[in-house]
Amino acid sequence: YLAAHQEITMSARKELHYFDRHYDRGSSWYRSWFPARWDGGSLTGEATPSYLMNADAPARAYETIPDAKFIVMLRDPVERAISHFNLRVQKGHEECATLAEALQDEPNRIGLVSNTHRLGHNLDCYFLQGEYVRGLEGWFRYFDREQFCIVTSEALFDDPASTYGRILEFLDLGVTEYPDFVVHNAAPGHENDNETAELLGQRYRPANQKLYDLIETDFGW
């Protein structure tokens, strides 16, 4: 939707993963994905979701683009975990038969990847990635809160025009015209394990409350 705005040019490829996976390639490699020059007043950016939960990304981003603005889109962590699990099963990347089994195995999975650049990237740690407060606390240690616009995917689906307008206001841009709000990345329908979902919701409550306190917004999860 942002790429459709006349004053925004996004990177030549989505999910560059520079600040988590490809930082050793250097800033010249990173900058090569953006326009070499553009008219005054235009903005450019990229979208890599795994930056949020990566431990190294905030410091690296601060060193490279300290004045950047960040748009963070969050999803109900229970729904996120269920969707993530089903997607990995569909692609043949998950060995556990149920999300409950995968959650039981998560401590072992965290131990395997916690000290690598894979944290947050295609990671099969379903609970950990929904503890958004962990990621945001890391980013807030380097950047001012005012540099972040935090929205939910639920808000985008329920009222795309309003959410889009809010983000453009954050970017100091006006709404010239609204794009066609076609749904992107829609996951196929799947059956939920209600018992596992309920238990997940209970586990997430402390982290969710810390998130609400941190950003002074209650999403009602």
Steps between C-alpha positions, in 0.01 A plus 500: 500500500782742581678419175191623316546850645651743252756629751624161618740267321559168673815290471548299183442180696283434803655362821862600448606348836799731511497571873465135601637268228706706256663768715845374407434606140535862603292814465585540130323171431203616703478837329524338157142374543361854520469774238831666423322836507144623527307823500503712815234404749481136398558214741645154460490197725493123528300235685671220694277367781776300671681820603254545787617199699865493395738594781763657272277698266429809717866593555587433138208707377591785734853505365376506140173699506462676838228736372282234343133453577366153572157354435430198717197286425404253771247219500318329784786273614274196536373538144855568384630178656219289355541652154879461511474134601248418228709676237811304594302174497365588155854561372636184659727686745346373823557151642255523790146386429333765717574850623480369856788262428703775336449727801623226731811472286561875491760519782719263299446702183590825674823343622594405146458845348511764774862594429474511122378746240204270436312635803186652359556368149291202389518394862293211627471645853132582491454645848820703511421696187172620650666660802514832317600696807841331491567629152368849557700544820813429299410756237402764756848478652635662183215697347246745636145376540387778265686328215253209510147462373351185650182360347329162494413281206149480643467878465626486144247233403210663687562857385776513236436859395531637853810294578660599170427866572650474847822355362527769232450768766782341699717527187400866458322418176146569396247267343481593133291196416430166660638181346284199433515322833543152358582242765862382473660191652167347594554166669278205413235412752592256772351333801597649835579291805281693743663353810850589381383846396350561843816387676709719271280798582561443871875472447511821300310714752805615702698587185200671344449712811866604493453593135194712577687675781800563277310656210206632706251320276278203582420277201269277702683176431 
